[in-house]
Amino acid sequence: MLLGAHMSISGGMFMSLERGKSIGCQTIQVFTKNVNQWKAKLLTKKDIEDYLEHQRKTGISPVVAHDSYLINLASPDPESYEKSIEAFFIEMERAEKLGIPYLIFHPGAHLGSGEEEGLKRIADSINWVYKRARGFSLKLLLETTAGQGTNLGYSFEQLARIIDLVDKKKYMGVCYDTCHTFAAGYDIRDKSSYNKTFEDFDRVIGLERLKVFHINDSKKGLGSRIDRHEHIGKGMLGIEAFRLLLNDKQFKDTPMILETPKGKEMKEDIMNLKILRGLITL
Ligand code: MN
Ligand code: MN
Ligand code: ZN
């Protein structure tokens, strides 16, 4: 299994790789800029070279990127929609320059304008950015969401609908967040519910589109629609769900990345990774 965690880029993009290596990550997720700001300093040639050299040296692969939390590709407000698309394209360029294969993003929140309208706006924005993204090999991964507020992407059908409306379908994939999907109402806590959920995913979206897992336990219950991450085995999902996932051969090459709460020293990541590794009997 390919295990890792979200890593800070504080001190430079390359530092994420150093941090990941220091706690034994095989794969990591990064933001390529400050997530709470629209603006970002351009990546210099040196930033990119340092990063690529450290990636070679650490052997961490793949590195996946997550976009800024400010971006809302379903916004009904023309000004914030425009701003979001522009910022999203910049995220794509940054990831592409760093040789990152996947950019993970939350589909968007319709803010009261209606679900189908929102899904269409998301697909329109993807079609727009891909017209500009000539020659990119970057793929976009829609993240499954908890469906908090007016957030879209809480059902497999909604994700399938977006993909259906996108022209360049070969660039589309899905990131399955175990906390969000559980909060959205999909159970994986025992063998039969686990099988049913992934059969549903396969029937509605297709398992070949599932490219990355976010491995988080959930503070809130099944169908709560509330997004609160918890340490592995300490939440409402519980350890058995992770045992099933970590021993599922069909996902042995799919990156599994922790997004559980942590402090600067990464002791929590070390603990969660140890628990996950201990579950593997393959
Ligand atoms: Mn996310
Ligand atoms: Mn996530
Ligand atoms: Zn979350």
PDB file of N, CA and C in Angstrom, residues 38 70-87 111:
ATOM      1  N   TRP A  38      -5.599  34.417  -2.126  1.00  0.00           N
ATOM      2  CA  TRP A  38      -5.772  34.305  -3.584  1.00  0.00           C
ATOM      3  C   TRP A  38      -4.425  34.409  -4.286  1.00  0.00           C
ATOM      4  N   LEU A  70     -10.356  28.803  -0.999  1.00  0.00           N
ATOM      5  CA  LEU A  70     -11.140  29.982  -1.401  1.00  0.00           C
ATOM      6  C   LEU A  70     -11.889  29.766  -2.715  1.00  0.00           C
ATOM      7  N   ILE A  71     -11.377  28.845  -3.509  1.00  0.00           N
ATOM      8  CA  ILE A  71     -11.929  28.621  -4.847  1.00  0.00           C
ATOM      9  C   ILE A  71     -13.299  27.952  -4.775  1.00  0.00           C
ATOM     10  N   ASN A  72     -14.284  28.528  -5.482  1.00  0.00           N
ATOM     11  CA  ASN A  72     -15.603  27.898  -5.581  1.00  0.00           C
ATOM     12  C   ASN A  72     -16.067  27.914  -7.036  1.00  0.00           C
ATOM     13  N   LEU A  73     -15.886  26.771  -7.704  1.00  0.00           N
ATOM     14  CA  LEU A  73     -16.203  26.684  -9.135  1.00  0.00           C
ATOM     15  C   LEU A  73     -17.705  26.578  -9.392  1.00  0.00           C
ATOM     16  N   ALA A  74     -18.506  26.574  -8.313  1.00  0.00           N
ATOM     17  CA  ALA A  74     -19.968  26.528  -8.470  1.00  0.00           C
ATOM     18  C   ALA A  74     -20.604  27.843  -8.055  1.00  0.00           C
ATOM     19  N   SER A  75     -19.799  28.864  -7.803  1.00  0.00           N
ATOM     20  CA  SER A  75     -20.347  30.117  -7.285  1.00  0.00           C
ATOM     21  C   SER A  75     -21.309  30.779  -8.277  1.00  0.00           C
ATOM     22  N   PRO A  76     -22.500  31.175  -7.801  1.00  0.00           N
ATOM     23  CA  PRO A  76     -23.451  31.873  -8.677  1.00  0.00           C
ATOM     24  C   PRO A  76     -23.104  33.357  -8.853  1.00  0.00           C
ATOM     25  N   ASP A  77     -22.151  33.859  -8.058  1.00  0.00           N
ATOM     26  CA  ASP A  77     -21.756  35.267  -8.160  1.00  0.00           C
ATOM     27  C   ASP A  77     -20.680  35.418  -9.245  1.00  0.00           C
ATOM     28  N   PRO A  78     -20.986  36.170 -10.313  1.00  0.00           N
ATOM     29  CA  PRO A  78     -20.068  36.250 -11.470  1.00  0.00           C
ATOM     30  C   PRO A  78     -18.657  36.648 -11.073  1.00  0.00           C
ATOM     31  N   GLU A  79     -18.545  37.601 -10.150  1.00  0.00           N
ATOM     32  CA  GLU A  79     -17.224  38.074  -9.769  1.00  0.00           C
ATOM     33  C   GLU A  79     -16.402  36.990  -9.073  1.00  0.00           C
ATOM     34  N   SER A  80     -17.015  36.302  -8.112  1.00  0.00           N
ATOM     35  CA  SER A  80     -16.239  35.279  -7.393  1.00  0.00           C
ATOM     36  C   SER A  80     -16.037  34.032  -8.259  1.00  0.00           C
ATOM     37  N   TYR A  81     -16.967  33.796  -9.179  1.00  0.00           N
ATOM     38  CA  TYR A  81     -16.800  32.676 -10.131  1.00  0.00           C
ATOM     39  C   TYR A  81     -15.577  32.918 -11.007  1.00  0.00           C
ATOM     40  N   GLU A  82     -15.508  34.121 -11.562  1.00  0.00           N
ATOM     41  CA  GLU A  82     -14.387  34.525 -12.411  1.00  0.00           C
ATOM     42  C   GLU A  82     -13.053  34.384 -11.665  1.00  0.00           C
ATOM     43  N   LYS A  83     -13.032  34.917 -10.456  1.00  0.00           N
ATOM     44  CA  LYS A  83     -11.843  34.879  -9.613  1.00  0.00           C
ATOM     45  C   LYS A  83     -11.430  33.426  -9.325  1.00  0.00           C
ATOM     46  N   SER A  84     -12.425  32.588  -9.086  1.00  0.00           N
ATOM     47  CA  SER A  84     -12.171  31.180  -8.790  1.00  0.00           C
ATOM     48  C   SER A  84     -11.563  30.451  -9.981  1.00  0.00           C
ATOM     49  N   ILE A  85     -12.115  30.697 -11.161  1.00  0.00           N
ATOM     50  CA  ILE A  85     -11.599  30.011 -12.355  1.00  0.00           C
ATOM     51  C   ILE A  85     -10.155  30.425 -12.620  1.00  0.00           C
ATOM     52  N   GLU A  86      -9.893  31.729 -12.509  1.00  0.00           N
ATOM     53  CA  GLU A  86      -8.529  32.226 -12.715  1.00  0.00           C
ATOM     54  C   GLU A  86      -7.557  31.588 -11.723  1.00  0.00           C
ATOM     55  N   ALA A  87      -7.958  31.576 -10.459  1.00  0.00           N
ATOM     56  CA  ALA A  87      -7.096  31.013  -9.410  1.00  0.00           C
ATOM     57  C   ALA A  87      -6.916  29.508  -9.625  1.00  0.00           C
ATOM     58  N   LEU A 111     -24.412  27.645  -3.116  1.00  0.00           N
ATOM     59  CA  LEU A 111     -24.837  28.822  -2.351  1.00  0.00           C
ATOM     60  C   LEU A 111     -26.302  29.209  -2.588  1.00  0.00           C
TER      61      LEU A 111
END
